[in-house]
Coordinates of C-alpha atoms and ligand atoms in Angstrom, one line a residue:
M1 CA 0.0 0.0 0.0
T2 CA 1.1 3.6 -0.4
N3 CA 0.8 6.0 2.4
P4 CA -0.1 9.5 1.3
I5 CA 1.5 11.1 4.3
A6 CA 4.7 9.1 4.1
R7 CA 7.6 11.5 3.5
V8 CA 11.3 11.2 3.6
I9 CA 12.6 13.4 6.5
G10 CA 15.9 13.4 8.1
V11 CA 16.9 10.2 6.4
S12 CA 20.3 9.9 4.8
A13 CA 20.6 9.9 1.0
S14 CA 21.4 6.2 0.9
A15 CA 18.5 5.4 3.1
A16 CA 16.2 7.6 0.9
A17 CA 17.5 5.8 -2.2
L18 CA 16.4 2.5 -0.6
G19 CA 12.9 3.8 -0.2
L20 CA 13.2 4.4 3.6
A21 CA 10.5 6.8 4.8
M22 CA 9.3 8.2 8.0
V23 CA 5.7 8.6 8.7
G24 CA 4.2 11.8 10.0
P25 CA 5.5 15.0 8.4
G26 CA 7.5 17.2 10.8
R27 CA 7.1 14.8 13.7
A28 CA 9.1 11.8 15.0
Q29 CA 12.4 11.9 13.2
T30 CA 13.7 8.9 15.1
A31 CA 12.2 5.5 15.5
D32 CA 10.5 4.3 18.7
I33 CA 11.6 0.7 18.1
I34 CA 14.0 -0.8 15.7
L35 CA 14.2 -4.5 14.8
L36 CA 17.6 -5.6 13.3
H37 CA 19.3 -8.6 11.7
G38 CA 16.2 -10.7 11.1
R39 CA 14.2 -12.3 8.3
I40 CA 11.1 -10.1 8.1
L41 CA 8.4 -11.8 6.0
T42 CA 6.6 -8.7 4.8
L43 CA 3.9 -10.4 2.7
D44 CA 4.0 -7.3 0.4
E45 CA 3.0 -7.7 -3.2
R46 CA 6.5 -9.0 -4.1
S47 CA 6.8 -11.2 -1.0
S48 CA 9.9 -9.3 0.1
V49 CA 12.0 -10.5 2.9
R50 CA 13.7 -7.6 4.8
E51 CA 16.4 -7.6 7.4
A52 CA 15.3 -4.6 9.6
M53 CA 12.4 -2.4 10.4
A54 CA 11.7 0.9 12.2
V55 CA 8.5 1.5 14.1
S56 CA 7.3 5.0 14.9
E57 CA 4.0 6.1 16.5
G58 CA 2.6 2.6 16.3
R59 CA 3.2 2.2 12.6
I60 CA 5.9 0.8 10.4
A61 CA 8.1 3.7 9.5
A62 CA 10.8 2.0 7.4
L63 CA 12.1 -1.4 6.2
G64 CA 15.5 -2.1 4.8
R65 CA 19.0 -3.3 5.7
S66 CA 20.1 -3.2 9.3
T67 CA 22.8 -0.6 8.7
E68 CA 20.3 1.8 7.1
I69 CA 17.6 1.3 9.6
M70 CA 20.1 1.9 12.5
E71 CA 20.4 5.5 11.1
L72 CA 16.8 6.1 12.3
A73 CA 17.8 5.3 15.9
G74 CA 17.8 8.0 18.5
R75 CA 18.7 8.3 22.1
K76 CA 15.4 6.7 23.2
T77 CA 14.9 4.1 20.5
R78 CA 14.6 0.6 21.7
V79 CA 16.6 -1.8 19.6
V80 CA 15.6 -5.5 19.2
D81 CA 18.4 -7.7 17.8
L82 CA 16.5 -10.5 16.0
R83 CA 19.7 -12.6 15.5
G84 CA 18.4 -14.1 12.3
R85 CA 14.9 -14.9 13.7
T86 CA 11.8 -14.8 11.5
V87 CA 9.2 -12.0 11.9
I88 CA 5.7 -12.4 10.5
P89 CA 2.7 -10.0 10.4
G90 CA 0.6 -10.5 13.5
L91 CA -1.8 -13.4 12.9
I92 CA -5.6 -12.8 12.7
D93 CA -8.2 -15.5 13.4
S94 CA -11.1 -14.8 11.2
H95 CA -13.6 -16.9 13.2
I96 CA -12.9 -17.4 16.8
H97 CA -15.4 -17.1 19.8
A98 CA -12.7 -15.2 21.6
I99 CA -14.8 -12.9 23.7
R100 CA -16.8 -15.8 25.1
A101 CA -13.7 -18.0 25.6
A102 CA -12.0 -15.1 27.5
L103 CA -14.8 -14.7 30.0
S104 CA -14.1 -18.0 31.7
Y105 CA -10.5 -18.4 30.9
S106 CA -9.3 -17.5 34.4
V107 CA -11.6 -20.1 36.0
E108 CA -11.4 -23.0 33.5
V109 CA -9.0 -25.9 33.2
N110 CA -7.5 -26.1 29.8
W111 CA -7.0 -29.4 28.1
I112 CA -5.9 -27.9 24.8
G113 CA -2.8 -29.4 23.3
S114 CA -2.5 -32.1 25.9
S115 CA -1.1 -35.3 24.3
S116 CA -2.5 -37.8 26.8
L117 CA -5.5 -38.2 28.9
E118 CA -3.2 -38.7 31.8
E119 CA -1.7 -35.3 31.2
A120 CA -5.1 -33.7 30.8
L121 CA -6.4 -35.2 34.1
G122 CA -3.1 -34.0 35.7
R123 CA -4.0 -30.4 34.7
T124 CA -7.4 -30.9 36.5
R125 CA -5.6 -32.4 39.5
E126 CA -3.3 -29.4 39.6
A127 CA -6.2 -27.0 39.4
A128 CA -7.9 -28.8 42.2
R129 CA -4.9 -28.2 44.4
T130 CA -5.0 -24.5 44.1
A131 CA -8.8 -24.0 43.8
K132 CA -10.9 -22.7 46.7
P133 CA -13.3 -25.1 48.4
G134 CA -16.4 -25.5 46.4
D135 CA -14.9 -24.0 43.2
W136 CA -15.9 -25.8 40.0
L137 CA -13.3 -27.3 37.7
I138 CA -14.5 -26.8 34.2
V139 CA -13.1 -28.0 30.9
A140 CA -15.3 -26.2 28.3
G141 CA -13.9 -27.9 25.2
G142 CA -11.0 -27.6 22.8
W143 CA -10.0 -31.2 23.1
T144 CA -10.8 -34.6 21.5
P145 CA -10.0 -38.2 22.4
E146 CA -8.1 -38.4 19.2
Q147 CA -5.3 -36.1 20.5
F148 CA -4.7 -38.5 23.5
R149 CA -2.3 -41.4 23.4
E150 CA -5.1 -43.4 25.1
K151 CA -7.6 -42.5 22.3
R152 CA -10.6 -42.4 24.7
R153 CA -12.6 -40.1 26.9
P154 CA -12.1 -39.9 30.7
T155 CA -14.4 -42.0 32.9
Q156 CA -16.3 -40.4 35.8
S157 CA -14.1 -42.1 38.4
E158 CA -10.9 -40.8 36.8
L159 CA -12.4 -37.3 36.7
A160 CA -13.6 -37.5 40.3
A161 CA -10.2 -38.8 41.4
A162 CA -8.5 -35.8 39.8
A163 CA -11.0 -33.3 41.0
G164 CA -11.2 -34.4 44.7
E165 CA -14.0 -32.6 46.5
H166 CA -14.6 -30.1 43.7
P167 CA -17.5 -30.5 41.3
A168 CA -16.0 -31.1 37.9
Y169 CA -17.4 -30.7 34.3
V170 CA -15.8 -31.7 31.1
Q171 CA -17.4 -30.9 27.7
L172 CA -16.6 -32.6 24.4
F173 CA -17.6 -30.5 21.4
Y174 CA -21.4 -29.7 21.7
G175 CA -22.6 -33.3 22.1
W176 CA -21.4 -34.7 25.3
A177 CA -20.4 -33.7 28.8
L178 CA -19.0 -35.7 31.8
M179 CA -19.7 -34.6 35.4
T180 CA -18.6 -35.9 38.8
P181 CA -21.1 -37.0 41.4
A182 CA -20.5 -33.7 43.2
A183 CA -21.4 -31.8 40.1
F184 CA -24.6 -33.8 39.6
K185 CA -25.5 -33.0 43.2
A186 CA -24.7 -29.3 42.8
L187 CA -26.9 -29.0 39.7
N188 CA -29.7 -31.2 41.0
I189 CA -29.5 -33.6 38.1
A190 CA -30.9 -37.1 38.7
T191 CA -32.8 -38.1 35.6
D192 CA -33.1 -37.4 31.8
A193 CA -35.8 -34.9 32.6
D194 CA -33.3 -32.7 34.4
V195 CA -31.2 -32.2 31.3
G196 CA -33.6 -30.5 28.9
P197 CA -35.8 -32.1 26.3
R198 CA -33.1 -33.9 24.4
G199 CA -30.5 -34.7 27.0
R200 CA -29.8 -38.3 28.1
L201 CA -27.9 -39.6 31.1
E202 CA -25.8 -42.4 29.7
E203 CA -25.8 -45.9 31.2
D204 CA -23.3 -48.8 31.0
A205 CA -24.3 -52.3 30.0
D206 CA -25.5 -53.0 33.5
G207 CA -27.8 -49.9 33.5
K208 CA -25.6 -48.0 35.8
K209 CA -25.1 -44.3 35.1
T210 CA -21.7 -43.4 33.7
G211 CA -21.7 -39.7 34.5
G212 CA -21.8 -38.9 30.8
I213 CA -24.6 -36.7 29.4
S214 CA -25.3 -36.7 25.7
G215 CA -27.5 -34.3 23.8
D216 CA -27.7 -31.9 20.9
T217 CA -26.0 -28.4 20.8
A218 CA -29.0 -26.7 22.5
T219 CA -29.0 -29.2 25.3
I220 CA -25.3 -29.1 26.0
T221 CA -25.3 -25.3 25.7
A222 CA -28.2 -25.1 28.2
L223 CA -26.3 -27.4 30.6
F224 CA -23.2 -25.3 30.4
S225 CA -25.2 -22.2 31.2
R226 CA -26.2 -23.7 34.5
L227 CA -22.6 -23.8 35.7
P228 CA -21.7 -20.9 38.0
S229 CA -20.7 -17.9 35.9
P230 CA -17.5 -16.0 36.7
S231 CA -17.7 -12.7 38.5
F232 CA -17.0 -9.4 36.6
E233 CA -13.5 -9.3 38.1
Q234 CA -12.9 -12.9 37.0
R235 CA -14.1 -12.0 33.5
V236 CA -11.8 -9.0 33.2
A237 CA -8.9 -11.1 34.5
G238 CA -9.8 -14.0 32.1
T239 CA -10.0 -11.6 29.1
R240 CA -6.7 -10.1 29.9
A241 CA -5.1 -13.6 30.4
F242 CA -6.7 -15.1 27.3
F243 CA -5.6 -12.3 25.0
R244 CA -2.1 -12.6 26.4
E245 CA -2.2 -16.3 25.6
L246 CA -3.2 -15.4 22.0
N247 CA -0.3 -13.0 21.9
R248 CA 2.0 -15.8 23.0
L249 CA 0.9 -17.6 19.8
A250 CA 1.6 -14.6 17.6
L251 CA -2.1 -13.5 17.3
T252 CA -2.7 -9.8 17.2
G253 CA -6.3 -9.7 15.9
V254 CA -9.6 -11.7 16.1
V255 CA -12.8 -11.5 14.2
D256 CA -15.4 -12.6 16.7
P257 CA -18.8 -14.1 15.5
G258 CA -20.7 -13.9 18.8
G259 CA -22.1 -17.1 20.0
F260 CA -25.0 -18.8 21.8
G261 CA -25.9 -17.1 25.1
M262 CA -23.7 -14.0 24.5
A263 CA -25.9 -11.3 26.0
P264 CA -24.8 -7.6 26.0
R265 CA -23.6 -8.0 29.6
D266 CA -21.1 -10.6 28.3
Y267 CA -19.2 -7.8 26.4
Q268 CA -18.6 -5.6 29.4
A269 CA -15.3 -7.1 30.5
L270 CA -14.0 -6.6 26.9
F271 CA -15.3 -3.0 26.9
K272 CA -13.6 -2.3 30.2
L273 CA -10.2 -3.4 28.9
W274 CA -10.8 -1.3 25.8
Q275 CA -11.6 1.8 27.9
D276 CA -8.5 1.1 30.1
K277 CA -6.4 0.9 26.9
A278 CA -5.4 -2.6 28.1
L279 CA -6.5 -4.6 25.0
T280 CA -3.6 -6.6 23.5
V281 CA -5.6 -8.1 20.6
R282 CA -7.6 -6.1 18.0
V283 CA -11.2 -7.2 18.1
V284 CA -13.9 -6.8 15.6
Y285 CA -17.2 -8.3 16.6
T286 CA -20.6 -9.1 15.2
V287 CA -24.0 -9.5 16.9
F288 CA -25.3 -13.0 16.9
A289 CA -29.1 -13.6 16.9
Q290 CA -30.0 -14.8 20.4
K291 CA -33.8 -15.0 20.3
R292 CA -35.7 -17.0 17.7
G293 CA -38.4 -14.8 16.0
S294 CA -37.2 -11.4 17.0
E295 CA -33.9 -11.4 15.1
L296 CA -34.6 -8.3 13.0
E297 CA -36.2 -6.4 15.8
D298 CA -33.2 -7.1 18.0
Y299 CA -30.7 -6.0 15.4
R300 CA -32.7 -2.8 14.8
N301 CA -32.7 -2.0 18.5
L302 CA -29.1 -2.9 19.1
T303 CA -27.7 -1.0 16.1
Q304 CA -29.5 2.3 16.7
L305 CA -26.6 3.2 19.0
L306 CA -24.1 0.9 17.3
P307 CA -23.7 1.8 13.6
M308 CA -21.6 -0.4 11.4
G309 CA -17.9 0.4 11.9
M310 CA -18.4 2.1 15.3
G311 CA -15.2 1.8 17.4
D312 CA -11.6 2.3 16.7
E313 CA -8.5 0.3 15.6
M314 CA -8.5 -1.9 18.8
L315 CA -12.3 -2.6 19.0
R316 CA -14.9 -2.2 16.4
F317 CA -18.5 -3.3 15.6
N318 CA -18.5 -5.4 12.4
G319 CA -22.2 -6.3 11.6
I320 CA -24.3 -9.4 12.2
G321 CA -23.7 -13.1 12.4
E322 CA -22.7 -15.9 12.6
N323 CA -26.3 -16.8 13.5
V324 CA -28.1 -14.3 11.3
A325 CA -31.5 -16.0 11.7
W326 CA -32.4 -19.1 13.6
G327 CA -34.5 -20.6 10.8
M328 CA -31.5 -21.1 8.6
Y329 CA -29.0 -22.0 11.3
N330 CA -27.8 -25.6 10.8
N331 CA -30.9 -26.2 8.6
D332 CA -30.4 -27.9 5.3
N333 CA -34.1 -27.7 4.5
P334 CA -35.3 -24.2 5.4
S335 CA -39.0 -23.5 4.8
E336 CA -40.1 -20.7 2.5
A337 CA -40.9 -18.6 5.6
D338 CA -37.4 -19.2 7.0
K339 CA -35.9 -18.0 3.7
A340 CA -38.2 -15.0 3.5
Q341 CA -37.2 -14.0 7.0
F342 CA -33.5 -14.3 6.2
Y343 CA -34.0 -12.3 3.0
E344 CA -35.6 -9.5 4.9
I345 CA -32.7 -9.3 7.4
A346 CA -30.1 -9.6 4.7
K347 CA -31.7 -6.8 2.7
W348 CA -31.9 -4.6 5.8
A349 CA -28.2 -5.2 6.5
A350 CA -27.2 -4.5 2.8
E351 CA -29.1 -1.2 2.8
R352 CA -27.1 -0.2 5.9
R353 CA -23.8 -1.2 4.3
M354 CA -23.3 -3.7 7.1
S355 CA -21.2 -6.8 7.1
L356 CA -22.9 -10.1 7.5
N357 CA -21.4 -13.5 8.2
M358 CA -23.4 -16.8 8.2
H359 CA -22.5 -20.2 9.6
W360 CA -23.1 -23.0 7.1
H361 CA -22.0 -26.6 6.9
N362 CA -23.1 -28.4 3.8
D363 CA -22.4 -27.5 0.2
R364 CA -25.5 -29.5 -0.9
S365 CA -27.7 -26.9 0.8
V366 CA -25.7 -23.7 0.7
G367 CA -27.3 -22.7 -2.6
Q368 CA -30.4 -21.7 -0.7
L369 CA -28.3 -19.1 1.2
L370 CA -26.5 -18.0 -2.0
D371 CA -29.9 -17.6 -3.8
I372 CA -30.8 -15.1 -1.1
F373 CA -27.5 -13.3 -1.3
E374 CA -27.9 -12.9 -5.0
R375 CA -31.4 -11.6 -4.8
V376 CA -30.4 -9.0 -2.2
D377 CA -27.4 -8.1 -4.4
R378 CA -29.6 -7.3 -7.3
E379 CA -31.6 -4.9 -5.2
S380 CA -28.8 -3.5 -3.0
P381 CA -25.3 -4.5 -4.1
I382 CA -23.3 -6.4 -1.4
K383 CA -19.9 -6.4 -3.1
G384 CA -17.5 -4.5 -0.8
L385 CA -19.6 -5.2 2.3
R386 CA -17.4 -8.2 3.2
W387 CA -20.2 -10.7 3.6
A388 CA -19.0 -14.1 4.5
I389 CA -19.8 -17.8 4.9
A390 CA -18.1 -19.6 7.8
H391 CA -17.1 -23.3 7.8
L392 CA -18.4 -25.0 4.6
N393 CA -15.6 -27.5 4.6
D394 CA -16.9 -29.3 1.5
A395 CA -17.4 -26.2 -0.6
S396 CA -17.6 -27.1 -4.3
A397 CA -15.9 -25.1 -7.0
A398 CA -19.4 -23.9 -8.2
T399 CA -20.2 -22.5 -4.8
L400 CA -16.8 -20.8 -4.5
E401 CA -17.4 -19.2 -8.0
R402 CA -20.8 -17.9 -6.8
M403 CA -19.2 -16.5 -3.7
K404 CA -16.4 -14.8 -5.7
A405 CA -18.9 -13.2 -8.0
L406 CA -20.8 -11.7 -5.0
G407 CA -17.6 -10.6 -3.2
V408 CA -18.5 -13.0 -0.4
G409 CA -15.5 -14.3 1.6
W410 CA -14.9 -17.7 3.1
A411 CA -14.0 -18.0 6.8
M412 CA -12.3 -21.3 6.9
Q413 CA -11.2 -23.2 10.1
D414 CA -9.2 -26.3 11.0
A415 CA -12.3 -28.3 12.0
M416 CA -11.0 -31.2 10.0
Y417 CA -7.9 -31.4 12.3
F418 CA -10.2 -32.5 15.1
D419 CA -13.1 -33.9 13.3
G420 CA -11.6 -35.2 10.1
E421 CA -12.1 -38.9 10.7
R422 CA -15.8 -38.5 11.4
F423 CA -16.2 -36.3 8.2
Q424 CA -14.4 -39.1 6.2
K425 CA -16.7 -41.7 7.6
E426 CA -19.8 -39.7 6.8
K427 CA -18.8 -38.3 3.4
G428 CA -16.1 -40.7 2.1
A429 CA -12.4 -40.5 1.5
E430 CA -12.8 -38.6 -1.8
A431 CA -14.7 -35.8 -0.1
A432 CA -12.1 -35.7 2.7
R433 CA -9.3 -35.4 0.2
R434 CA -10.6 -31.9 -0.7
A435 CA -11.8 -30.7 2.7
P436 CA -11.5 -27.9 2.7
P437 CA -10.5 -27.0 -0.9
L438 CA -7.9 -24.4 -0.1
K439 CA -6.1 -24.4 -3.5
T440 CA -9.4 -24.4 -5.4
A441 CA -10.5 -21.3 -3.5
L442 CA -7.2 -19.5 -4.2
R443 CA -7.4 -20.4 -7.9
I444 CA -11.0 -19.0 -8.1
G445 CA -9.9 -15.9 -6.1
V446 CA -12.5 -16.0 -3.3
N447 CA -11.1 -14.3 -0.2
V448 CA -10.1 -16.9 2.3
G449 CA -9.5 -16.1 6.0
A450 CA -8.0 -18.7 8.3
G451 CA -9.0 -19.5 11.8
T452 CA -10.0 -22.0 14.4
D453 CA -13.6 -21.6 15.7
A454 CA -12.1 -22.0 19.2
H455 CA -12.5 -22.7 22.0
R456 CA -15.4 -25.1 22.6
V457 CA -14.8 -27.1 19.4
A458 CA -11.2 -26.5 18.7
S459 CA -7.8 -25.3 19.9
Y460 CA -7.1 -21.6 19.3
N461 CA -3.5 -22.3 18.4
P462 CA -2.9 -20.8 14.9
F463 CA 0.3 -22.8 14.4
V464 CA -1.5 -26.1 14.8
A465 CA -4.0 -24.8 12.2
L466 CA -1.2 -23.6 9.9
R467 CA 0.5 -27.0 10.1
W468 CA -2.8 -28.7 9.3
M469 CA -3.4 -26.3 6.4
L470 CA -0.1 -27.4 5.0
D471 CA -0.1 -31.2 5.6
G472 CA -3.8 -32.1 5.8
K473 CA -3.3 -34.4 8.8
T474 CA -5.7 -34.8 11.7
V475 CA -4.7 -34.6 15.4
A476 CA -4.5 -38.4 15.3
G477 CA -2.1 -38.3 12.4
T478 CA -4.5 -39.5 9.7
L479 CA -3.7 -38.0 6.3
L480 CA -7.0 -36.8 4.8
R481 CA -6.5 -33.8 2.5
G482 CA -4.7 -34.4 -0.7
P483 CA -1.6 -32.4 -1.8
E484 CA -3.6 -30.9 -4.7
E485 CA -5.5 -28.8 -2.1
A486 CA -2.4 -27.9 0.0
P487 CA -1.3 -24.3 -0.1
T488 CA 2.3 -23.2 0.1
R489 CA 3.6 -21.9 3.4
E490 CA 3.3 -18.4 2.2
E491 CA -0.2 -18.8 0.9
A492 CA -1.3 -20.3 4.3
L493 CA 0.3 -17.4 6.1
R494 CA -1.4 -14.9 3.8
M495 CA -4.8 -16.5 4.7
Y496 CA -4.0 -16.1 8.4
T497 CA -3.0 -12.4 8.0
L498 CA -4.3 -10.4 5.0
G499 CA -7.0 -12.9 4.3
S500 CA -8.4 -12.6 7.8
A501 CA -7.9 -8.8 7.9
W502 CA -10.3 -8.6 4.9
F503 CA -13.3 -9.6 7.1
A504 CA -12.5 -6.6 9.3
R505 CA -12.2 -4.3 6.2
D506 CA -8.7 -3.8 7.5
E507 CA -6.4 -5.3 4.9
D508 CA -5.0 -1.9 4.0
K509 CA -4.2 -1.2 7.6
R510 CA -2.7 -4.6 8.8
G511 CA -2.0 -8.1 7.7
S512 CA 1.3 -7.3 6.0
L513 CA 4.4 -5.4 7.0
V514 CA 4.7 -2.4 4.8
V515 CA 5.5 1.2 5.5
G516 CA 2.5 3.1 6.9
K517 CA 0.7 0.0 8.2
L518 CA 0.1 -0.7 11.9
A519 CA 3.1 -2.3 13.5
D520 CA 1.4 -5.6 14.4
L521 CA 3.9 -8.5 14.3
A522 CA 5.5 -11.4 16.0
V523 CA 9.1 -12.7 16.3
L524 CA 8.9 -16.4 16.0
S525 CA 10.7 -19.2 18.0
K526 CA 11.4 -21.1 14.7
D527 CA 11.6 -20.2 11.1
Y528 CA 8.0 -20.7 9.8
M529 CA 9.2 -20.9 6.2
K530 CA 11.9 -23.5 6.7
A531 CA 11.2 -25.5 9.9
P532 CA 10.3 -29.2 9.4
L533 CA 6.5 -29.5 9.0
E534 CA 6.1 -31.3 12.2
D535 CA 7.7 -28.4 14.0
V536 CA 5.4 -25.7 12.6
G537 CA 2.7 -26.7 15.1
R538 CA 5.0 -26.0 17.9
I539 CA 6.1 -22.5 17.0
E540 CA 5.5 -19.8 19.5
S541 CA 6.1 -16.0 19.6
L542 CA 9.1 -14.7 21.4
L543 CA 7.9 -11.1 21.0
T544 CA 4.5 -9.8 19.9
M545 CA 3.8 -6.2 19.0
V546 CA 0.4 -4.6 18.5
G547 CA 0.4 -1.1 17.2
G548 CA 4.1 -0.7 18.1
K549 CA 3.6 -1.8 21.7
I550 CA 5.3 -4.9 22.9
V551 CA 2.4 -6.8 24.4
Y552 CA 4.3 -10.1 24.9
A553 CA 7.9 -11.0 25.2
A554 CA 9.7 -14.2 26.3
G555 CA 13.1 -15.8 26.4
P556 CA 15.8 -13.6 25.1
Y557 CA 13.3 -10.7 24.8
A558 CA 11.6 -11.0 28.2
G559 CA 12.9 -7.6 29.3
F560 CA 11.1 -5.8 26.5
E561 CA 7.6 -6.4 27.6
E562 CA 5.6 -3.2 28.5
S563 CA 3.0 -4.0 31.1
A564 CA -0.4 -3.1 29.9
R565 CA -1.5 0.3 31.0
R566 CA -4.3 0.2 33.5
Ligands
ZN1 ZN1 -20.3 -21.6 13.3

């Protein structure tokens, strides 16, 4: 991108010849931070790799060779010696329930990334040791038996042994939960009738209850909502800690699609951190329909004081979704009335130049959604509004062509990493070979954003997702996706940066490292471009910067971290 206010000021002739430029006429003539001796993957149009960078007033002021960039150093400039390390633009997850995950992060036990059931239960045992009497031990998701050496779920007696006196709850995706006897007692659950219309208390061959509860998404969501909810202070602490955890993994931005049960009060911890200038991840968020039947009325009310784009570079309102209307959510056979209602809402959003993203799973039924998008587009053009479809792992080329023609983007996640074997069993090996069709999407030119859908159904770790994008292997090691749908390392990284920024209408402000853009970046523990594939999933950030501020630093850079302003 070209920055209209970029000027060459106080830069040596040789530096000027290299295209070095300082941002902000007449102001900062020296850089705030300088990064030297690295491999900076800029993701500019020519895929340039630069050695050094200067950051000034939160933006990238110059890129070039170390000796030239050093000329921009002043007395107060902080200098980071990269020692050959790789720097990437800050990663952006284009579909993560980050606001919700953050609320309970300080009071949950995290099984994400654990390689054995024994290790996972050990985390619960550890949490039990430090928890206050009566505190719940909650695992809200983000794990699958496939990741464990034991390849199975925990039993109630194992969980109870780890949790001790504490009531404990473990959720697997949105279909199953395990609770200890203390938890059953605390929630007064004794029969199927106590777990909603479609919940079932599982029994073993002898008719003895196992502690497992199975049900559909609504049942498990309702069950989860009966757990004690964190206090406001715990929510603020959780949000702070979760965003720091994302920074540890090189994330500097999220596109948040709301979620079941996310009431306006559930956004207050986020807003508090924003007001305190303590956010360390840029958040754009959409409103998710909470009540069946009053979707449009609710959007109308909520957006009277919240117009599209309201906010700033750290936090911004980004439209509606991922549940736009209940009638078409996870419904492959919507009625005419469902479609008419969706059309009315979509038209309303288009007329207000609002972004819209919709959750959809099956290619065989997505035409009904696209029919509505096309109809709206004829009446009120949606190109440029950054409408999107999330998931759609079996997208056909024809569907992607229709999306491209409408300017509709694809928010793609690593669901197959966790759930690939089940998908293969249901749809066959041929379908699994192209799920999701990343190369086809690139060839067609539809905008693809990468992400995880964390944390109830997946891990939020972007490097696990990047590795899976490259090699197509599930958490259990099964090779599913074919090489014909495998992107290059740079293509995958572009999806996780510029591709995701597109959904926030921000690709000209972040997602690549060019002069004038926001200084959002991460210094990696390993070279993403050259590390063996199996190591890509283990990469972490050693230093993460958001808008020129060092929000996370570890190892050799630990001394650089600026504690968040309160
Ligand atoms: Zn979804």
